[in-house]
Short mmCIF file of C-alpha atoms in Angstrom, two decimals:
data_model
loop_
_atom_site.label_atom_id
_atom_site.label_comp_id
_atom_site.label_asym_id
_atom_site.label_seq_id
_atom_site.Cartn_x
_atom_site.Cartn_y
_atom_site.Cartn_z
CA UNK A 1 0.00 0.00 0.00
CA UNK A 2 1.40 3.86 -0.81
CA UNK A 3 1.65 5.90 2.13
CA UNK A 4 1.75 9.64 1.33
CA UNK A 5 3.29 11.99 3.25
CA UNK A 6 2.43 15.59 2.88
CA UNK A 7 5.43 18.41 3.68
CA UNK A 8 4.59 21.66 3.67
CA UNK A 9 1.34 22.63 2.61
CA UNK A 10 0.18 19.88 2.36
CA UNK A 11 -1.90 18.80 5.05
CA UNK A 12 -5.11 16.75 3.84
CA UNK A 13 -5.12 14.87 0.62
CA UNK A 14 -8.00 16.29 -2.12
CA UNK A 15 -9.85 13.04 -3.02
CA UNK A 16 -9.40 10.95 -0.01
CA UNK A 17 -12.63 9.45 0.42
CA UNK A 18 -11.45 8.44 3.97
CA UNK A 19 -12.24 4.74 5.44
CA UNK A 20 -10.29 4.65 8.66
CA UNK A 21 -8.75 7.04 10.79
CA UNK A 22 -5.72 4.81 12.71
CA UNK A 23 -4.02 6.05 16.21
CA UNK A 24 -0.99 7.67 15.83
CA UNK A 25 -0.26 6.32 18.85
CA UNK A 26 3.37 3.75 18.40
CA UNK A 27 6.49 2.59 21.00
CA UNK A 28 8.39 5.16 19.82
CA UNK A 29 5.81 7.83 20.74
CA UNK A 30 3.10 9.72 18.86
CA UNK A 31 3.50 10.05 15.43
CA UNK A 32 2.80 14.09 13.86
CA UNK A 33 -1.42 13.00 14.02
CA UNK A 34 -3.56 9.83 12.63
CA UNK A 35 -2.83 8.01 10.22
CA UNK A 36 -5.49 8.30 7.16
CA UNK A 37 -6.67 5.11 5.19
CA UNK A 38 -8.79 5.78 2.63
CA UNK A 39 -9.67 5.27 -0.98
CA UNK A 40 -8.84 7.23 -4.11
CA UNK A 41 -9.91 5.78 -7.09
CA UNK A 42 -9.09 2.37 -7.49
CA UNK A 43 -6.29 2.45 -4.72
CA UNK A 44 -6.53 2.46 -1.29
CA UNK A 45 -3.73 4.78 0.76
CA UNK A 46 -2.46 6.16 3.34
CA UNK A 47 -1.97 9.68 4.36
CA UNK A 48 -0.01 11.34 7.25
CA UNK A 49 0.78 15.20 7.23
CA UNK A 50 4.56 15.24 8.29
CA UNK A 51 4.38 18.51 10.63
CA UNK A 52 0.94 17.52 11.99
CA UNK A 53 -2.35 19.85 11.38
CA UNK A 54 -1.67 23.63 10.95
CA UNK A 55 2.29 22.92 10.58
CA UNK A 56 2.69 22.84 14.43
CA UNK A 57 5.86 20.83 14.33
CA UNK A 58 9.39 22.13 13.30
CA UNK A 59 11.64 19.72 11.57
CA UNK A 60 13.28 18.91 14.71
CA UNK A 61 10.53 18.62 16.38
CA UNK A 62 9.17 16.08 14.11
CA UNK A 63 8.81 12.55 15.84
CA UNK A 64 10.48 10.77 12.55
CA UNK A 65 10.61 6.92 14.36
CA UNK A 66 6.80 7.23 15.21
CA UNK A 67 5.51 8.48 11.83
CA UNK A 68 7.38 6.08 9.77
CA UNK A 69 6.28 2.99 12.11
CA UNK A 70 2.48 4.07 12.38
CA UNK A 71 2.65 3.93 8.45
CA UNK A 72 4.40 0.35 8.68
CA UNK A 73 2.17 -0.54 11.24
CA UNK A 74 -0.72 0.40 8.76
CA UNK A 75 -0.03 -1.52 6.24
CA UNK A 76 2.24 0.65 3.96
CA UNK A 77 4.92 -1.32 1.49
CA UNK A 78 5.87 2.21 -0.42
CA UNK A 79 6.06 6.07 0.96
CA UNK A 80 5.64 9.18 -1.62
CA UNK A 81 6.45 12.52 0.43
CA UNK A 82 6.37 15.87 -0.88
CA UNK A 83 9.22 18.22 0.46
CA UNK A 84 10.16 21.95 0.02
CA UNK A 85 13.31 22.35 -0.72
CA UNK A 86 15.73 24.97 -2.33
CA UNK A 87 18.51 24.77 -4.62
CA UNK A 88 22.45 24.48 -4.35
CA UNK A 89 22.32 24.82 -9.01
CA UNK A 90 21.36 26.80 -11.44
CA UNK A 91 19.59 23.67 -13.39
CA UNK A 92 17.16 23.58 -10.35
CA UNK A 93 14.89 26.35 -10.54
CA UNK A 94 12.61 27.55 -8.44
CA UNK A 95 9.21 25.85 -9.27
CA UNK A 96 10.56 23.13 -10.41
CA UNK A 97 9.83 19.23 -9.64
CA UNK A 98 12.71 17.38 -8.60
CA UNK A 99 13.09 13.29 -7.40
CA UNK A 100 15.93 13.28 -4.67
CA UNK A 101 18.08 9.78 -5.37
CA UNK A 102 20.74 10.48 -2.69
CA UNK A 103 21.19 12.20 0.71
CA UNK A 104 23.95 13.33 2.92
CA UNK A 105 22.77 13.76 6.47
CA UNK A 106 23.75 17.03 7.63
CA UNK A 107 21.54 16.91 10.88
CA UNK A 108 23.01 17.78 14.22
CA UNK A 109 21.70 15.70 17.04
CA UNK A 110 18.77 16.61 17.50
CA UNK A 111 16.79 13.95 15.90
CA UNK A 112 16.61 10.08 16.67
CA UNK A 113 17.96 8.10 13.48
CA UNK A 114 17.50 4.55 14.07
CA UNK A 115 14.94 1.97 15.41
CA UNK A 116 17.56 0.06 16.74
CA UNK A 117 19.77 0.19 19.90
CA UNK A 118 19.22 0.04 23.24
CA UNK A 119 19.41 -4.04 23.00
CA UNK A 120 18.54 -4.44 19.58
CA UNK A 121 21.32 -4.59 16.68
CA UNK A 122 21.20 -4.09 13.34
CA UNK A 123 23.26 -2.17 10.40
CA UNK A 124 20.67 -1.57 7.20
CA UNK A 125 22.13 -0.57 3.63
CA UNK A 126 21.68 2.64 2.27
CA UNK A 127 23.92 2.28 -0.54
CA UNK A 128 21.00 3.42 -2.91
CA UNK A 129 18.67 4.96 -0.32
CA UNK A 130 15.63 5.41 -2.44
CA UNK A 131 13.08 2.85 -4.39
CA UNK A 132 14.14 3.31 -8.46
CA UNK A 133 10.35 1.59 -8.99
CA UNK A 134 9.39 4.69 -7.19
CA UNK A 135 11.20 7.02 -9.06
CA UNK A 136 10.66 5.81 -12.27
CA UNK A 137 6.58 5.77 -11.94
CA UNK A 138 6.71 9.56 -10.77
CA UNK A 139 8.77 10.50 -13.38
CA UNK A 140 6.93 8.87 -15.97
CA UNK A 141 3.41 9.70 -14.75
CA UNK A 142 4.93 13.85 -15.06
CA UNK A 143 5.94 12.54 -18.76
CA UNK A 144 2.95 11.67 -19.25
CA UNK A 145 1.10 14.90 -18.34
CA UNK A 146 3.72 17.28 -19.77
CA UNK A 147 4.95 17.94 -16.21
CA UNK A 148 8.73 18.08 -16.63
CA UNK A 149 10.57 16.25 -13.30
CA UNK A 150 14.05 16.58 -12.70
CA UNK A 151 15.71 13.22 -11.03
CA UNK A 152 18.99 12.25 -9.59
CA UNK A 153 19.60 14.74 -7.31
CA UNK A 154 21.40 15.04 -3.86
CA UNK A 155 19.94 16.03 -1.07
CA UNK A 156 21.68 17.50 2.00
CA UNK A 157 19.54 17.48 5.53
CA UNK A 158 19.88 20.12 8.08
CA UNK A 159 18.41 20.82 11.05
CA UNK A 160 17.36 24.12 10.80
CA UNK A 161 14.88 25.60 11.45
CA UNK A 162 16.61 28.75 10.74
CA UNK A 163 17.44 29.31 7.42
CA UNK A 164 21.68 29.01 5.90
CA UNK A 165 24.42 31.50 6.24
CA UNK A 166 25.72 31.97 2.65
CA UNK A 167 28.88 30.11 3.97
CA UNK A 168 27.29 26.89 4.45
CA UNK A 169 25.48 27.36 1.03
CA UNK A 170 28.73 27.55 0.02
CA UNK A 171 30.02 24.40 2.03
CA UNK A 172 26.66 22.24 1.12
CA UNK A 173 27.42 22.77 -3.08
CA UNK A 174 31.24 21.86 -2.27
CA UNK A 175 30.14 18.72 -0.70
CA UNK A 176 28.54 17.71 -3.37
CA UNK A 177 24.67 18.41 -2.72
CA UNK A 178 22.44 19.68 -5.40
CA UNK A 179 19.69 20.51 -3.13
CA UNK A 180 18.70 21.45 0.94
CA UNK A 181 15.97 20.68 3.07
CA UNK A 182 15.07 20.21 6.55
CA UNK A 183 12.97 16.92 6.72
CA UNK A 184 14.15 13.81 4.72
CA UNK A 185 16.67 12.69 7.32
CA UNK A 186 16.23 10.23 9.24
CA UNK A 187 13.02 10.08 7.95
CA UNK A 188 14.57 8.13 4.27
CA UNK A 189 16.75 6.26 6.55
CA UNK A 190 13.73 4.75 8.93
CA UNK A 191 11.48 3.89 5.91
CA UNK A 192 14.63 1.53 4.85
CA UNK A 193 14.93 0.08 8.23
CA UNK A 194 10.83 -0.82 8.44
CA UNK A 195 11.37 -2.24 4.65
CA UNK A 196 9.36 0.62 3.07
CA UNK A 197 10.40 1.66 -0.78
CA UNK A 198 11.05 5.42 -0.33
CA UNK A 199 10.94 8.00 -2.46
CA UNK A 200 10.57 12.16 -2.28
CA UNK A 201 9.04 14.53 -4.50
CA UNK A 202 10.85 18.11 -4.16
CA UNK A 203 9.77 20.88 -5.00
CA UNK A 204 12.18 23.74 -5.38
CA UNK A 205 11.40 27.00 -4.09
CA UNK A 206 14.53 29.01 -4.09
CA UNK A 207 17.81 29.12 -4.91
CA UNK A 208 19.11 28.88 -1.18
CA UNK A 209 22.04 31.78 -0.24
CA UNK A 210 24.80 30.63 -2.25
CA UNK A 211 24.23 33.35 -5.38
CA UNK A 212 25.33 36.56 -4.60
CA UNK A 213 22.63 38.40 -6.13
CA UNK A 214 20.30 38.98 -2.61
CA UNK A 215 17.42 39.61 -4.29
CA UNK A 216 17.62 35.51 -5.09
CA UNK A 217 18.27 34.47 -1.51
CA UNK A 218 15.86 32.48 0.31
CA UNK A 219 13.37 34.02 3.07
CA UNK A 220 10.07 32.50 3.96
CA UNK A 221 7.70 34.87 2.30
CA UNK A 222 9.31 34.37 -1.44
CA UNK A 223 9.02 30.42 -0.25
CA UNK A 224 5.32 30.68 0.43
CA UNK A 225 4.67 33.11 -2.54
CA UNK A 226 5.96 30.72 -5.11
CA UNK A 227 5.04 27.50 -2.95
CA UNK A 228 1.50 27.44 -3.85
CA UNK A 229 2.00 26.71 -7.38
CA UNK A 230 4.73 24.59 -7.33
CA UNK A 231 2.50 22.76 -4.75
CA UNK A 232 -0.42 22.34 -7.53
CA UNK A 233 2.21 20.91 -10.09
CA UNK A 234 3.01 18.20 -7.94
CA UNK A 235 -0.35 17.52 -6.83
CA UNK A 236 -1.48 17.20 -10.35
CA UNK A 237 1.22 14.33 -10.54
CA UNK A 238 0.15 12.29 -8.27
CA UNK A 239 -3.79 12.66 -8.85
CA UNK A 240 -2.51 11.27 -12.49
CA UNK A 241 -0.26 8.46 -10.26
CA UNK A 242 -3.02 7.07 -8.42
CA UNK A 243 -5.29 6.99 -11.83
CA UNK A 244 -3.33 4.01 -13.32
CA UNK A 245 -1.04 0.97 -11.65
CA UNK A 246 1.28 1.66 -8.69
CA UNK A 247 4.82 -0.24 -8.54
CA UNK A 248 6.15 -2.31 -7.06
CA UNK A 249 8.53 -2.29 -4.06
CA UNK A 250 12.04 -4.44 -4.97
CA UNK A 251 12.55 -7.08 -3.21
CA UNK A 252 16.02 -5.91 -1.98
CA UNK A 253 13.78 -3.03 -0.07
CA UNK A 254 11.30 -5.49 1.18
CA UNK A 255 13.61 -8.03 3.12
CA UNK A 256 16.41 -5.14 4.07
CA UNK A 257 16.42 -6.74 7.57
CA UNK A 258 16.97 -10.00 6.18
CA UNK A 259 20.58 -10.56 7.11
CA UNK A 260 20.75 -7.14 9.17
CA UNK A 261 19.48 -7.67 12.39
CA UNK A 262 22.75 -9.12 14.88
CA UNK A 263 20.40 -9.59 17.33
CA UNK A 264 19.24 -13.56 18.32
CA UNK A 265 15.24 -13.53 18.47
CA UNK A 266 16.13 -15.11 22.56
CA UNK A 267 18.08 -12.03 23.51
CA UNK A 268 15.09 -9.33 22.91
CA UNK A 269 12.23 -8.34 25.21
CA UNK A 270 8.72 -9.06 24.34
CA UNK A 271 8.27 -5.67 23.53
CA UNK A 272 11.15 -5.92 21.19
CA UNK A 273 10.21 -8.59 19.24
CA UNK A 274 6.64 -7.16 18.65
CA UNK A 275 7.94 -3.72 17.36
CA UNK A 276 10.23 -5.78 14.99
CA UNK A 277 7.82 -8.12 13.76
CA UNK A 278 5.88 -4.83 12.91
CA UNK A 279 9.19 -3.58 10.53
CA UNK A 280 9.95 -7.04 9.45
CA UNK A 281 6.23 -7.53 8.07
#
């Protein structure tokens, strides 16, 4: 089942004739609100709004463990989300649509990254964090409704909330990042550890810092004035997604913990083994 997870602006999903409204209730504590199953068109989905109702949640503030298990724990095989994000190169514009294949977590700690620990062992792959099935059907449904998606691009994730000195801007392009946001990490990095195919849909609002005309440099009222349409190009995408046959997750995504957990099935707790057998599912 495709869980959707809506970033900024995005928090209800047009055309979700909704069936079930699940707890976001989880052992890693409560997820950003319910969890939404529902119908649209011939699919059934999930929905869960990544800063909660309103945007009441910074991206630090974000409980990242407990969203991505209450969408495990729901049924969900694949996760779409929808991120702002802003551009370290000129071939990302604003307003454009752009599939994030690789991250570099730039996070301070101030955000859990990991089920595991605490008793429980395991070291996941990352290699190629994100489902290519995923990719590919996104890209193809905006191909197919002459909405132009950019893919392949890196994404650095930093804590924020406040917004880059140009230095870092700078620092993020030399390391190799071709765009910055605030929200992907851990939350890429859990959805491969419950055996989720992941996949983001960015959608650039501004060139960052890093140019040093200043009229181009990012604040949050240019983000919201150009947000709103960017935010109806990508919602026209994946109305035209769920209109036709989803993907499947690979199989390398959906047995990740195969061989990865150290930990014998003896050595855990009962409440161990139950959140586990929720991941490994």
């Amino acid at each position: 089942m495709l869980a959707i997870v809506g970033g900024t602006g995005l928090y209800d999903l047009p055309g979700l004739s909704i069936t079930n409204r699940i707890s976001g209730h989880t052992p890693f504590g409560e997820a950003s609100g319910d969890v939404l199953m529902g119908r649209i068109g011939q699919h059934q989905v999930l929905f869960l709004a990544r800063h909660g109702g309103g945007h009441r949640l910074l991206p630090h503030e974000i409980n990242y463990r407990a969203n991505v298990f209450a969408l495990k724990a729901a049924g969900a095989t694949m996760m779409l989300g929808f991120s702002a994000v802003g551009s370290l190169r000129m071939e990302f514009k604003p307003g454009d649509l752009v599939m994030c294949e690789q991250y570099i977590d730039w996070t301070k700690a101030d955000r859990s990254r990991t089920f595991f620990g605490n008793g429980v062992a395991a070291h996941v792959s990352t290699a190629k964090p994100v489902s290519g099935n995923l990719v590919d059907a996104v890209v193809g449904t905006g191909a197919r409704i002459n909405q132009p998606i950019a893919r392949g691009a890196t994404y650095i994730c930093v804590s924020g909330p406040r917004l880059g000195t140009q230095a870092e801007s700078h620092w993020l392009r030399q390391m190799g990042g071709d765009l910055v946001g605030m929200t992907n990490v851990p939350e890429v990095f859990l959805a491969r550890e419950a055996q989720v195919a992941y996949a983001t849909l960015g959608m650039v609002t501004d060139y960052d810092c890093w140019l040093e005309d200043e009229s181009q440099h990012v604040n949050a009222l240019g983000i919201f004035e150009l947000y709103g349409k960017t935010l109806s190009k990508a919602q026209a995408v994946l109305d035209s997604l769920l209109t036709g046959e989803l993907p499947e997750p690979e199989p390398e995504i959906r047995n990740a913990l195969l061989h990865a957990v150290l930990s014998p099935d003896q050595a855990l707790t009962d409440e161990q083994r139950q959140w586990l057998n929720v991941l490994k599912s």
